[in-house]
Short mmCIF file of C-alpha atoms in Angstrom, two decimals:
data_model
loop_
_atom_site.label_atom_id
_atom_site.label_comp_id
_atom_site.label_asym_id
_atom_site.label_seq_id
_atom_site.Cartn_x
_atom_site.Cartn_y
_atom_site.Cartn_z
CA MET A 1 -56.18 29.85 48.82
CA GLY A 2 -55.94 28.72 52.33
CA SER A 3 -52.58 27.76 54.00
CA ASP A 4 -53.21 24.01 53.90
CA ALA A 5 -53.92 24.04 50.06
CA ARG A 6 -50.77 25.96 49.59
CA GLU A 7 -48.72 23.70 51.81
CA LYS A 8 -50.18 20.56 49.75
CA THR A 9 -49.18 22.65 46.49
CA SER A 10 -45.79 23.27 47.97
CA ALA A 11 -45.32 19.97 48.85
CA ALA A 12 -46.78 18.46 45.49
CA SER A 13 -44.22 21.09 43.55
CA GLY A 14 -41.18 19.92 45.83
CA GLY A 15 -42.16 16.28 45.28
CA ASN A 16 -42.06 16.96 41.60
CA GLY A 17 -38.94 18.88 41.60
CA LYS A 18 -36.93 16.34 43.10
CA ASP A 19 -38.51 13.77 40.42
CA LEU A 20 -37.34 16.03 37.84
CA ASN A 21 -33.97 16.68 39.25
CA ALA A 22 -33.38 12.82 40.06
CA THR A 23 -34.48 11.90 36.33
CA ALA A 24 -32.11 14.59 34.87
CA ARG A 25 -29.28 13.50 36.89
CA HIS A 26 -30.16 9.92 35.74
CA LEU A 27 -30.47 11.09 31.97
CA GLU A 28 -26.88 13.04 32.44
CA ARG A 29 -25.65 9.94 33.79
CA LEU A 30 -26.91 7.78 30.79
CA THR A 31 -25.27 10.05 28.65
CA GLU A 32 -21.99 9.93 30.41
CA ILE A 33 -22.12 6.30 30.21
CA GLY A 34 -23.12 6.35 26.66
CA LEU A 35 -20.24 8.16 25.72
CA ALA A 36 -17.90 6.06 27.92
CA LEU A 37 -19.24 3.12 26.48
CA SER A 38 -19.20 3.90 22.97
CA SER A 39 -15.36 5.06 23.23
CA GLU A 40 -14.10 1.68 24.75
CA ARG A 41 -12.78 -0.83 22.04
CA ASN A 42 -11.14 -3.43 24.43
CA ILE A 43 -14.03 -5.63 24.85
CA ASP A 44 -13.29 -7.16 28.26
CA ARG A 45 -13.51 -3.94 29.40
CA LEU A 46 -16.75 -2.93 27.91
CA PHE A 47 -18.23 -6.14 29.24
CA GLU A 48 -17.13 -5.06 32.62
CA MET A 49 -18.29 -1.58 32.12
CA ILE A 50 -21.77 -2.62 31.02
CA VAL A 51 -22.28 -4.37 34.37
CA ASP A 52 -20.63 -1.89 36.63
CA GLU A 53 -22.93 0.74 35.17
CA ALA A 54 -25.82 -1.18 35.45
CA ARG A 55 -25.66 -2.27 39.04
CA ALA A 56 -24.57 1.44 39.90
CA LEU A 57 -27.75 2.73 38.54
CA THR A 58 -29.88 0.11 40.17
CA GLY A 59 -28.27 -0.59 43.14
CA ALA A 60 -27.73 -4.04 42.57
CA ASP A 61 -25.68 -6.21 44.72
CA ALA A 62 -24.94 -8.79 42.08
CA GLY A 63 -24.67 -8.81 38.02
CA THR A 64 -24.17 -11.21 35.13
CA LEU A 65 -23.57 -10.30 31.59
CA TYR A 66 -24.21 -13.29 28.97
CA ILE A 67 -23.12 -13.21 25.20
CA VAL A 68 -24.77 -15.24 22.76
CA ASP A 69 -22.47 -17.58 20.99
CA ASP A 70 -21.16 -17.07 17.18
CA ALA A 71 -23.30 -20.07 16.37
CA GLY A 72 -26.36 -18.72 18.16
CA ARG A 73 -27.07 -21.76 20.33
CA HIS A 74 -26.18 -20.81 23.98
CA LEU A 75 -25.39 -17.91 26.30
CA ASP A 76 -21.83 -17.59 27.49
CA PHE A 77 -20.93 -16.19 30.57
CA VAL A 78 -18.47 -13.23 30.26
CA ILE A 79 -19.02 -11.45 33.27
CA LEU A 80 -20.01 -12.48 36.98
CA GLN A 81 -19.89 -9.95 40.04
CA ASN A 82 -21.33 -10.54 43.38
CA ASP A 83 -20.50 -7.75 46.06
CA THR A 84 -21.52 -9.68 49.19
CA MET A 85 -19.68 -12.85 48.22
CA LYS A 86 -16.78 -10.47 47.07
CA THR A 87 -16.97 -12.12 43.45
CA ARG A 88 -15.57 -10.39 40.32
CA MET A 89 -15.06 -12.78 37.28
CA GLY A 90 -14.24 -12.34 33.63
CA GLY A 91 -13.58 -9.07 32.08
CA THR A 92 -10.43 -7.43 33.40
CA SER A 93 -10.56 -9.61 36.60
CA GLY A 94 -8.02 -12.21 35.49
CA LEU A 95 -10.29 -15.19 36.77
CA SER A 96 -12.08 -16.96 34.00
CA ILE A 97 -15.65 -18.33 34.62
CA THR A 98 -16.17 -21.96 34.54
CA LEU A 99 -19.80 -22.22 34.43
CA PRO A 100 -21.45 -24.16 31.69
CA PRO A 101 -23.29 -22.00 29.16
CA VAL A 102 -26.88 -21.69 29.23
CA PRO A 103 -28.37 -23.61 26.42
CA LEU A 104 -30.84 -21.69 24.27
CA TYR A 105 -32.42 -25.02 22.68
CA THR A 106 -33.24 -28.22 23.98
CA PRO A 107 -31.39 -31.43 22.70
CA ASP A 108 -34.33 -32.09 20.49
CA GLY A 109 -34.36 -28.53 19.07
CA ALA A 110 -37.20 -27.01 21.09
CA GLU A 111 -36.53 -23.37 22.35
CA ASN A 112 -35.50 -23.23 25.89
CA HIS A 113 -37.90 -21.00 28.16
CA ALA A 114 -36.88 -22.74 31.21
CA ASN A 115 -34.19 -20.48 32.16
CA VAL A 116 -34.98 -17.10 32.61
CA SER A 117 -31.78 -16.05 30.77
CA SER A 118 -32.58 -18.07 27.99
CA HIS A 119 -36.10 -16.88 27.85
CA VAL A 120 -35.36 -13.20 27.67
CA ALA A 121 -32.75 -14.00 24.89
CA LEU A 122 -35.73 -15.93 22.92
CA SER A 123 -38.32 -13.63 23.56
CA ARG A 124 -36.50 -10.21 23.54
CA GLU A 125 -38.55 -9.55 26.65
CA LEU A 126 -37.46 -7.80 30.14
CA VAL A 127 -38.33 -9.85 33.00
CA ASN A 128 -38.40 -8.36 36.54
CA ILE A 129 -39.10 -10.92 39.35
CA PRO A 130 -39.47 -9.39 42.94
CA ASP A 131 -38.54 -12.45 44.57
CA VAL A 132 -37.12 -15.58 42.48
CA TYR A 133 -38.40 -17.90 45.58
CA GLU A 134 -41.89 -17.05 44.80
CA ALA A 135 -41.77 -16.93 41.05
CA GLU A 136 -43.46 -19.43 38.77
CA GLY A 137 -42.61 -20.36 35.32
CA PHE A 138 -38.81 -20.49 35.47
CA ASP A 139 -36.19 -23.00 36.51
CA PHE A 140 -34.18 -21.32 39.41
CA THR A 141 -32.51 -24.47 40.35
CA GLY A 142 -29.03 -22.90 39.76
CA PRO A 143 -29.46 -19.85 41.94
CA ARG A 144 -30.86 -21.74 44.90
CA LYS A 145 -28.16 -24.34 44.94
CA TYR A 146 -25.70 -21.41 45.01
CA ASP A 147 -27.59 -19.99 47.79
CA GLN A 148 -27.42 -23.47 49.65
CA ALA A 149 -23.87 -23.53 49.13
CA THR A 150 -22.84 -20.17 50.05
CA GLY A 151 -25.31 -19.04 52.35
CA TYR A 152 -26.47 -16.08 49.93
CA ARG A 153 -30.30 -15.54 49.31
CA SER A 154 -30.99 -14.63 45.74
CA THR A 155 -34.10 -12.39 46.23
CA SER A 156 -35.05 -9.62 43.37
CA MET A 157 -33.94 -10.32 39.68
CA LEU A 158 -34.11 -8.08 36.70
CA VAL A 159 -33.05 -9.79 33.42
CA VAL A 160 -32.84 -7.50 30.15
CA PRO A 161 -32.23 -8.39 26.70
CA MET A 162 -29.65 -6.83 24.33
CA THR A 163 -30.42 -6.73 20.62
CA ASN A 164 -28.36 -4.90 17.88
CA HIS A 165 -29.44 -2.55 15.33
CA GLU A 166 -30.79 -5.34 13.28
CA GLY A 167 -32.92 -6.73 16.06
CA ASP A 168 -30.72 -9.85 16.71
CA ILE A 169 -30.14 -10.84 20.34
CA ILE A 170 -26.47 -10.35 21.13
CA GLY A 171 -26.63 -10.90 25.06
CA VAL A 172 -28.55 -10.89 28.15
CA LEU A 173 -27.93 -8.66 31.31
CA GLN A 174 -29.12 -10.00 34.63
CA LEU A 175 -29.10 -8.02 37.95
CA LEU A 176 -29.60 -9.55 41.04
CA ASN A 177 -30.72 -8.07 44.57
CA ALA A 178 -31.49 -4.24 44.28
CA LEU A 179 -30.58 -2.87 47.67
CA ASP A 180 -32.24 0.22 49.18
CA PRO A 181 -29.82 3.21 49.73
CA ALA A 182 -31.28 4.00 52.70
CA SER A 183 -31.69 0.83 54.44
CA GLY A 184 -29.46 -1.68 52.48
CA ALA A 185 -32.27 -3.89 52.41
CA VAL A 186 -32.91 -6.01 49.38
CA THR A 187 -35.84 -4.78 47.48
CA ALA A 188 -37.34 -5.20 44.17
CA PHE A 189 -36.37 -3.44 40.99
CA SER A 190 -38.29 -0.29 40.82
CA PRO A 191 -40.18 0.90 37.38
CA ARG A 192 -37.56 3.77 37.31
CA THR A 193 -34.49 1.59 37.60
CA VAL A 194 -36.14 -0.94 34.79
CA GLY A 195 -36.36 1.87 32.53
CA LEU A 196 -33.19 3.15 32.98
CA VAL A 197 -31.23 -0.27 32.43
CA GLY A 198 -33.48 -0.65 29.57
CA ALA A 199 -32.00 2.52 28.33
CA LEU A 200 -28.36 1.58 29.14
CA ALA A 201 -28.82 -1.89 27.81
CA SER A 202 -29.96 -0.06 24.24
CA GLN A 203 -26.52 1.89 24.64
CA ALA A 204 -24.47 -1.08 25.88
CA ALA A 205 -25.69 -3.13 22.79
CA VAL A 206 -24.97 -0.54 20.55
CA ALA A 207 -21.34 -0.07 21.91
CA LEU A 208 -20.96 -3.58 21.88
CA THR A 209 -21.97 -4.30 18.36
CA ASN A 210 -19.47 -1.85 17.37
CA THR A 211 -16.58 -3.28 19.30
CA GLN A 212 -17.46 -6.74 17.81
CA LEU A 213 -17.86 -5.47 14.52
CA ILE A 214 -14.42 -3.73 14.84
CA ARG A 215 -13.03 -7.25 15.98
CA ASP A 216 -14.74 -9.11 13.23
CA LEU A 217 -13.22 -6.74 10.87
CA LYS A 218 -10.03 -7.11 12.14
CA ARG A 219 -10.12 -10.93 12.30
CA LEU A 220 -11.08 -10.68 8.45
CA LEU A 221 -8.24 -8.48 7.71
CA TYR A 222 -6.01 -10.72 9.43
CA SER A 223 -7.59 -14.06 7.98
CA PHE A 224 -7.30 -12.53 4.54
CA ILE A 225 -3.97 -11.38 4.91
CA GLN A 226 -2.66 -14.59 6.10
CA SER A 227 -4.50 -16.23 3.28
CA ILE A 228 -2.78 -14.45 0.82
CA ALA A 229 0.65 -14.79 2.46
CA GLU A 230 -0.02 -18.57 2.82
CA ALA A 231 -0.77 -18.58 -1.15
CA ILE A 232 2.17 -16.64 -2.00
CA ASP A 233 4.27 -19.10 -0.11
CA ALA A 234 2.66 -22.48 -1.60
CA LYS A 235 3.56 -20.81 -5.25
CA SER A 236 6.83 -22.26 -4.22
CA PRO A 237 7.40 -25.19 -2.27
CA TYR A 238 11.00 -23.61 -1.47
CA THR A 239 9.64 -20.55 0.48
CA LYS A 240 6.58 -22.14 2.14
CA GLY A 241 6.59 -20.44 5.60
CA HIS A 242 9.04 -17.54 4.74
CA ILE A 243 6.34 -14.63 5.47
CA ASP A 244 5.45 -16.50 8.72
CA ARG A 245 9.21 -16.82 9.87
CA VAL A 246 9.87 -13.04 8.66
CA VAL A 247 6.67 -11.95 11.08
CA LYS A 248 8.09 -13.83 14.07
CA LEU A 249 11.61 -12.33 13.76
CA THR A 250 10.09 -8.86 13.07
CA MET A 251 7.92 -8.81 16.08
CA SER A 252 10.87 -10.46 18.26
CA ILE A 253 13.04 -7.30 17.37
CA ALA A 254 10.30 -4.87 17.78
CA GLU A 255 9.56 -6.32 21.31
CA ALA A 256 13.26 -6.28 22.27
CA VAL A 257 13.39 -2.67 21.14
CA ASN A 258 10.51 -1.78 23.61
CA ALA A 259 12.39 -3.70 26.59
CA GLN A 260 15.49 -1.24 25.97
CA ALA A 261 15.86 0.88 28.95
CA GLU A 262 19.06 2.32 27.87
CA GLY A 263 20.91 2.65 24.53
CA PRO A 264 19.87 4.12 21.41
CA PHE A 265 16.13 2.79 21.62
CA LYS A 266 15.56 3.96 25.25
CA ASP A 267 13.35 6.54 24.23
CA VAL A 268 11.43 4.29 21.50
CA ASN A 269 7.99 2.39 22.68
CA PHE A 270 5.82 1.10 20.02
CA ASP A 271 2.32 1.02 21.32
CA GLU A 272 -0.13 -1.76 20.73
CA GLU A 273 -1.24 0.18 17.65
CA GLU A 274 1.99 0.52 16.31
CA LEU A 275 2.78 -3.28 16.85
CA GLU A 276 -0.20 -4.09 14.89
CA GLU A 277 0.51 -1.80 12.25
CA LEU A 278 4.18 -3.32 12.05
CA ARG A 279 2.86 -7.06 12.46
CA LEU A 280 0.50 -6.67 9.62
CA ALA A 281 3.25 -5.10 7.13
CA ALA A 282 5.38 -7.93 8.09
CA TRP A 283 2.48 -10.32 6.94
CA MET A 284 2.25 -8.09 3.68
CA HIS A 285 5.65 -7.44 2.72
CA ASP A 286 5.99 -10.15 -0.09
CA VAL A 287 2.52 -9.43 -1.31
CA GLY A 288 3.91 -8.19 -4.47
CA LYS A 289 5.30 -11.85 -5.51
CA ILE A 290 1.52 -12.96 -6.34
CA THR A 291 2.75 -11.54 -10.05
CA THR A 292 5.98 -13.31 -9.75
CA PRO A 293 6.39 -16.07 -11.92
CA GLU A 294 7.23 -19.29 -10.07
CA HIS A 295 9.94 -20.59 -12.47
CA VAL A 296 11.96 -17.45 -11.76
CA VAL A 297 11.04 -17.65 -7.76
CA ASP A 298 12.07 -21.40 -7.78
CA LYS A 299 14.88 -21.19 -10.40
CA SER A 300 17.49 -23.46 -8.55
CA THR A 301 19.95 -23.76 -11.70
CA LYS A 302 21.30 -21.24 -14.00
CA LEU A 303 19.67 -23.17 -17.12
CA GLN A 304 16.46 -23.44 -15.30
CA THR A 305 13.32 -22.12 -16.90
CA ILE A 306 10.11 -24.19 -16.79
CA PHE A 307 12.56 -27.26 -16.24
CA ASP A 308 16.40 -27.65 -16.30
CA ARG A 309 17.69 -27.12 -19.61
CA ALA A 310 21.08 -28.94 -18.35
CA GLU A 311 19.29 -32.25 -19.72
CA LEU A 312 19.20 -30.56 -23.31
CA VAL A 313 22.89 -29.52 -23.26
CA ARG A 314 23.73 -33.13 -21.84
CA LEU A 315 21.59 -34.59 -24.49
CA ARG A 316 23.38 -32.10 -27.29
CA PHE A 317 26.94 -33.30 -26.32
CA ALA A 318 25.68 -36.95 -26.45
CA LEU A 319 24.44 -36.03 -30.08
CA ILE A 320 27.92 -34.48 -30.69
CA GLU A 321 29.64 -37.58 -29.68
CA LYS A 322 27.52 -39.53 -31.93
CA SER A 323 28.22 -37.38 -34.74
CA LEU A 324 32.02 -37.91 -33.87
CA GLN A 325 31.65 -41.45 -33.90
CA THR A 326 29.83 -41.51 -37.31
CA ASP A 327 32.40 -39.29 -38.82
CA LEU A 328 35.15 -41.61 -37.72
CA LEU A 329 33.28 -44.70 -38.85
CA GLU A 330 33.02 -43.17 -42.43
CA ARG A 331 36.76 -42.30 -42.25
CA LEU A 332 37.71 -45.54 -41.27
CA ILE A 333 35.64 -47.16 -44.06
CA ASN A 334 37.06 -44.74 -46.73
CA MET A 335 40.67 -45.64 -45.26
CA ALA A 336 40.11 -49.09 -45.80
CA SER A 337 38.55 -48.76 -49.05
CA ALA A 338 41.67 -46.96 -50.08
CA GLY A 339 44.30 -49.67 -48.69
CA ASP A 340 45.60 -47.27 -45.95
CA SER A 341 47.43 -48.73 -43.28
CA ARG A 342 46.52 -49.85 -39.85
CA GLU A 343 48.97 -47.51 -38.19
CA ALA A 344 47.34 -44.67 -40.08
CA MET A 345 43.59 -45.99 -39.21
CA ARG A 346 44.84 -46.56 -35.50
CA ALA A 347 45.92 -42.96 -35.45
CA MET A 348 42.76 -41.86 -36.78
CA ALA A 349 41.07 -43.69 -33.87
CA GLU A 350 43.46 -42.27 -31.13
CA GLY A 351 42.59 -38.85 -32.51
CA PHE A 352 38.78 -39.57 -32.05
CA GLU A 353 39.39 -40.91 -28.57
CA GLY A 354 41.33 -37.45 -27.71
CA ARG A 355 38.44 -35.72 -29.07
CA ARG A 356 35.78 -37.56 -27.26
CA ARG A 357 37.58 -36.97 -23.70
CA GLU A 358 37.96 -33.25 -24.49
CA LEU A 359 34.20 -33.06 -25.38
CA ALA A 360 33.50 -35.25 -22.06
CA GLU A 361 35.64 -32.47 -20.05
CA GLU A 362 33.53 -29.64 -21.99
CA ARG A 363 30.48 -31.03 -21.10
CA ASP A 364 31.16 -31.64 -17.46
CA PHE A 365 32.74 -28.07 -17.25
CA VAL A 366 29.31 -26.63 -18.47
CA LEU A 367 27.29 -28.77 -16.48
CA ALA A 368 29.27 -27.78 -13.58
CA CYS A 369 28.66 -23.90 -14.37
CA ASN A 370 25.14 -24.49 -14.12
CA SER A 371 25.03 -24.49 -10.59
CA PRO A 372 24.40 -21.34 -8.64
CA GLY A 373 27.21 -22.16 -6.08
CA GLU A 374 29.73 -22.12 -8.69
CA PHE A 375 31.34 -18.38 -8.98
CA MET A 376 32.14 -17.64 -12.42
CA ASP A 377 35.31 -15.70 -12.80
CA ASP A 378 36.69 -14.10 -16.02
CA ALA A 379 38.63 -17.31 -17.18
CA LYS A 380 35.35 -19.36 -16.50
CA ILE A 381 33.32 -17.04 -18.54
CA GLU A 382 35.69 -17.17 -21.59
CA ARG A 383 35.87 -20.78 -21.40
CA VAL A 384 32.41 -21.33 -21.64
CA ARG A 385 32.07 -18.79 -24.49
CA ALA A 386 34.85 -20.59 -26.42
CA ILE A 387 32.79 -23.74 -26.12
CA ALA A 388 29.93 -22.07 -27.01
CA ALA A 389 31.87 -21.04 -30.43
CA LYS A 390 32.25 -24.66 -31.59
CA THR A 391 29.73 -26.15 -33.76
CA TYR A 392 28.52 -29.61 -35.10
CA ALA A 393 26.58 -30.62 -38.02
CA LEU A 394 22.86 -31.35 -37.77
CA ASN A 395 20.59 -32.16 -40.81
CA GLY A 396 23.12 -30.32 -43.27
CA SER A 397 23.60 -27.29 -41.07
CA MET A 398 26.19 -26.31 -38.45
CA GLU A 399 25.03 -25.61 -35.16
CA PRO A 400 26.63 -23.98 -32.21
CA TYR A 401 27.58 -26.19 -28.99
CA LEU A 402 25.61 -23.82 -26.73
CA THR A 403 22.72 -21.30 -27.73
CA GLU A 404 23.01 -17.71 -26.84
CA ASP A 405 20.66 -17.69 -23.90
CA GLU A 406 22.41 -20.65 -22.72
CA VAL A 407 25.52 -18.85 -22.83
CA ARG A 408 23.92 -15.79 -20.98
CA ASN A 409 22.77 -17.92 -18.20
CA LEU A 410 25.76 -20.14 -17.70
CA THR A 411 27.98 -16.95 -17.36
CA ILE A 412 25.99 -15.56 -14.56
CA ARG A 413 28.82 -14.57 -12.14
CA LYS A 414 27.21 -15.40 -9.06
CA GLY A 415 23.47 -17.09 -8.16
CA SER A 416 21.14 -18.41 -10.49
CA LEU A 417 19.34 -15.18 -11.77
CA THR A 418 19.99 -13.14 -14.76
CA GLU A 419 19.86 -9.41 -14.75
CA GLU A 420 16.53 -9.49 -16.38
CA GLU A 421 15.40 -12.08 -13.66
CA ARG A 422 16.41 -10.15 -11.07
CA LYS A 423 14.64 -7.31 -11.86
CA VAL A 424 11.52 -9.47 -12.35
CA ILE A 425 12.18 -10.64 -8.63
CA GLU A 426 12.53 -7.00 -7.60
CA ASN A 427 9.65 -5.95 -8.93
CA HIS A 428 7.76 -7.49 -6.22
CA ALA A 429 8.76 -4.69 -4.02
CA VAL A 430 7.23 -2.25 -6.53
CA VAL A 431 4.09 -4.23 -6.85
CA THR A 432 3.88 -4.44 -3.03
CA SER A 433 3.70 -0.92 -2.63
CA ALA A 434 1.13 -0.22 -5.42
CA MET A 435 -1.11 -2.98 -4.09
CA LEU A 436 -1.09 -1.62 -0.39
CA SER A 437 -1.04 2.11 -1.34
CA ARG A 438 -4.28 1.26 -3.00
CA LEU A 439 -6.02 0.00 0.33
CA PRO A 440 -7.82 2.35 2.16
CA PHE A 441 -6.19 1.43 5.75
CA PRO A 442 -7.47 3.40 8.65
CA LYS A 443 -5.08 6.11 10.09
CA ARG A 444 -3.57 3.92 12.50
CA LEU A 445 -2.39 1.78 9.96
CA ALA A 446 -1.70 4.12 7.17
CA ARG A 447 2.08 3.46 7.16
CA ILE A 448 2.09 -0.58 6.27
CA PRO A 449 2.63 0.47 2.58
CA ILE A 450 5.93 2.20 3.50
CA PHE A 451 7.06 -0.38 5.87
CA ALA A 452 6.17 -3.25 3.89
CA GLY A 453 7.25 -1.91 0.43
CA SER A 454 10.56 -0.65 1.98
CA HIS A 455 12.14 -4.02 3.28
CA HIS A 456 14.77 -4.20 0.30
CA GLU A 457 15.97 -0.47 0.96
CA LYS A 458 19.46 0.20 1.94
CA LEU A 459 20.61 2.85 4.14
CA ASP A 460 23.31 3.71 1.80
CA GLY A 461 20.51 4.21 -1.08
CA SER A 462 21.47 1.19 -3.32
CA GLY A 463 18.37 -0.97 -2.32
CA TYR A 464 15.25 -1.20 -4.29
CA PRO A 465 12.67 -0.16 -5.43
CA ASN A 466 13.19 3.62 -4.55
CA HIS A 467 16.73 3.54 -3.58
CA LEU A 468 15.68 5.25 -0.22
CA THR A 469 18.63 6.48 2.12
CA ALA A 470 18.76 6.31 6.11
CA ASP A 471 16.65 9.84 6.58
CA ALA A 472 13.89 8.41 4.87
CA LEU A 473 13.90 4.71 6.28
CA PRO A 474 11.54 4.64 9.27
CA LEU A 475 12.48 2.21 12.05
CA GLN A 476 10.06 -0.25 11.44
CA ALA A 477 11.18 -0.77 7.90
CA ARG A 478 14.66 -1.13 8.96
CA ILE A 479 13.22 -3.94 11.66
CA LEU A 480 11.81 -5.76 8.63
CA ALA A 481 14.61 -5.77 6.41
CA VAL A 482 17.22 -7.16 9.02
CA ALA A 483 14.62 -9.85 9.92
CA ASP A 484 13.74 -10.79 5.95
CA VAL A 485 17.72 -10.83 5.10
CA PHE A 486 18.49 -13.23 8.21
CA GLU A 487 15.67 -15.53 7.31
CA ALA A 488 16.66 -15.51 3.85
CA LEU A 489 20.23 -16.30 4.76
CA THR A 490 19.61 -18.86 7.42
CA ALA A 491 16.59 -20.87 5.19
CA SER A 492 17.24 -24.49 4.79
CA ASP A 493 14.61 -24.91 1.91
CA ARG A 494 16.11 -22.73 -0.88
CA PRO A 495 16.91 -24.63 -3.97
CA TYR A 496 19.90 -22.36 -5.16
CA LYS A 497 21.86 -22.75 -1.84
CA GLN A 498 22.79 -24.98 0.77
CA PRO A 499 21.50 -24.23 4.38
CA MET A 500 23.74 -21.67 5.77
CA LYS A 501 25.64 -22.05 9.27
CA LEU A 502 24.41 -19.32 11.88
CA SER A 503 28.01 -18.04 12.05
CA GLN A 504 28.44 -17.41 8.41
CA ALA A 505 24.81 -15.55 8.45
CA LEU A 506 25.80 -13.25 10.87
CA LYS A 507 29.21 -12.86 9.40
CA ILE A 508 27.55 -11.37 6.10
CA LEU A 509 24.80 -9.53 8.17
CA GLY A 510 28.10 -7.65 9.58
CA PHE A 511 29.42 -7.09 6.31
CA MET A 512 26.24 -5.62 5.63
CA LYS A 513 25.98 -3.22 8.48
CA LYS A 514 29.63 -2.09 7.72
CA ASP A 515 28.43 -1.61 4.12
CA LYS A 516 25.27 0.49 5.77
CA HIS A 517 22.89 -1.69 3.93
CA ILE A 518 20.97 -2.56 7.08
CA ASP A 519 20.61 -0.49 10.32
CA PRO A 520 23.65 -1.10 12.70
CA GLU A 521 21.67 -0.56 15.86
CA VAL A 522 19.02 -2.98 15.07
CA PHE A 523 21.47 -5.68 14.13
CA ASP A 524 23.47 -4.96 17.16
CA LEU A 525 20.42 -5.49 19.32
CA PHE A 526 19.31 -8.59 17.20
CA VAL A 527 22.80 -10.24 18.07
CA GLN A 528 23.49 -8.85 21.69
CA GLY A 529 19.86 -9.63 23.08
CA GLY A 530 20.28 -12.96 21.78
CA LEU A 531 17.41 -13.13 19.41
CA HIS A 532 19.25 -14.98 16.65
CA ARG A 533 19.96 -17.99 19.01
CA GLU A 534 16.20 -17.83 19.97
CA TYR A 535 15.19 -18.25 16.56
CA ALA A 536 17.61 -20.73 15.55
CA LYS A 537 16.61 -23.01 18.18
CA ALA A 538 13.08 -22.69 17.03
CA GLU A 539 13.63 -22.76 13.44
CA LEU A 540 17.03 -24.03 12.29
CA ASN A 541 18.29 -27.47 11.58
CA PRO A 542 20.51 -28.67 14.59
CA GLU A 543 23.72 -28.93 11.97
CA GLN A 544 23.30 -25.10 11.32
CA ILE A 545 23.74 -24.05 14.91
CA ASP A 546 27.47 -23.48 15.31
CA GLU A 547 27.14 -20.21 17.21
CA ALA A 548 26.70 -20.31 20.85
#
């Protein structure tokens, strides 16, 4: 082989070697980009990364990323970059893009192939244009107006479709003005860079689809949870909005914890995933109430079941009074027939009047005991039982003034619930834990059942359902517990109590802190940070706010 031939062969080998090395570097870079894209979960950063990497691979001076809207009717601008014009909009730039979306269809419903971006989206075909001023078939009025207004010169353009695994178009990547790395002059996009961008677009579509799927699943989860919460609140007109208010209180306390630079929480910092975990736990803390009967949740008086049985008691006492009147009339008739004196008959009538007044007092006392705000001491309980022991005639038999069940309810010392009913209410925490424990939460949300199911536990172990003590209660559960108690105390829509003043609610929480029923440090932060005042201004009636 002659020297000339050897030189040619060597040169060819060297050229191929350079090409192979460049290809290897590009493939390696694509692999790195693919890994980076697949690990990014922030959709704004992902949008920005797609354009950044595409421009880096091709040397493009500018780039635009469009995303198909949910209805599939137009392309939304999400990223707009131009180095020459020093423009970066969308993504993490903090600058929103105000340009109108590109329609995929005309007003009469026909496909819009006039715009190159919409054409690429509709056809799924890549378009490589050396010079937009010489190209035919597309409307480049927009770029030309931009050039005229800014002095920029749009030349080469590469527009690439982004499709998901089902072949649906999800976006369009548009690159403008490829720059020669040696001279900096604008050139056409080379076949090699076109192939690289096509590969990048495929990787980006996969990453974007995954991120959108995760986002959509998260939206679905939140929407489902909020729908369940609203359904639970809607079971009772008296608790509507309870869950939403507890969520707000819980997150305000958690954010205050994060803001502490000193004190017991200076080393505590909930990250975004932990805040999300707590927020979802707050939304679902009462999910177990879906099994709680409405008549127990809504029990506004002691005698209430499906309806307030106080009316039955009132009618019964009226019947007893009528029975006494009938008995009096019969006695007076018999006395008159027997020729008894007027004085004896008058004494009989006065005796009846005294008995009637006594009956009215007994009725009023019993009805007063029906109020959950009426604390029942031993003397009141004994009087209820004494009244219940009395009998009256009905259809030839003697019936008690009050039934056993009425006595059991009327002698509730505090509130409106019997022990059995209280257990029914408390069972919602058991059901909450059981329901949430069956759900396959991802690892980052795995503690939701613990946080949600423990909001009625107390530090001293006297809470329910599991009688957990302080060492077993995570901070998130303690925060949720304070939020739940404070909302319940200050709520103005409960049927069994009057709206409580803010100062009284804080006093009760102070007692609970002293008794180790709630976390003292969480309570102190809640009060000292003024979180209770912020909540009161937003949620309470003005007459409840008596604490500055």
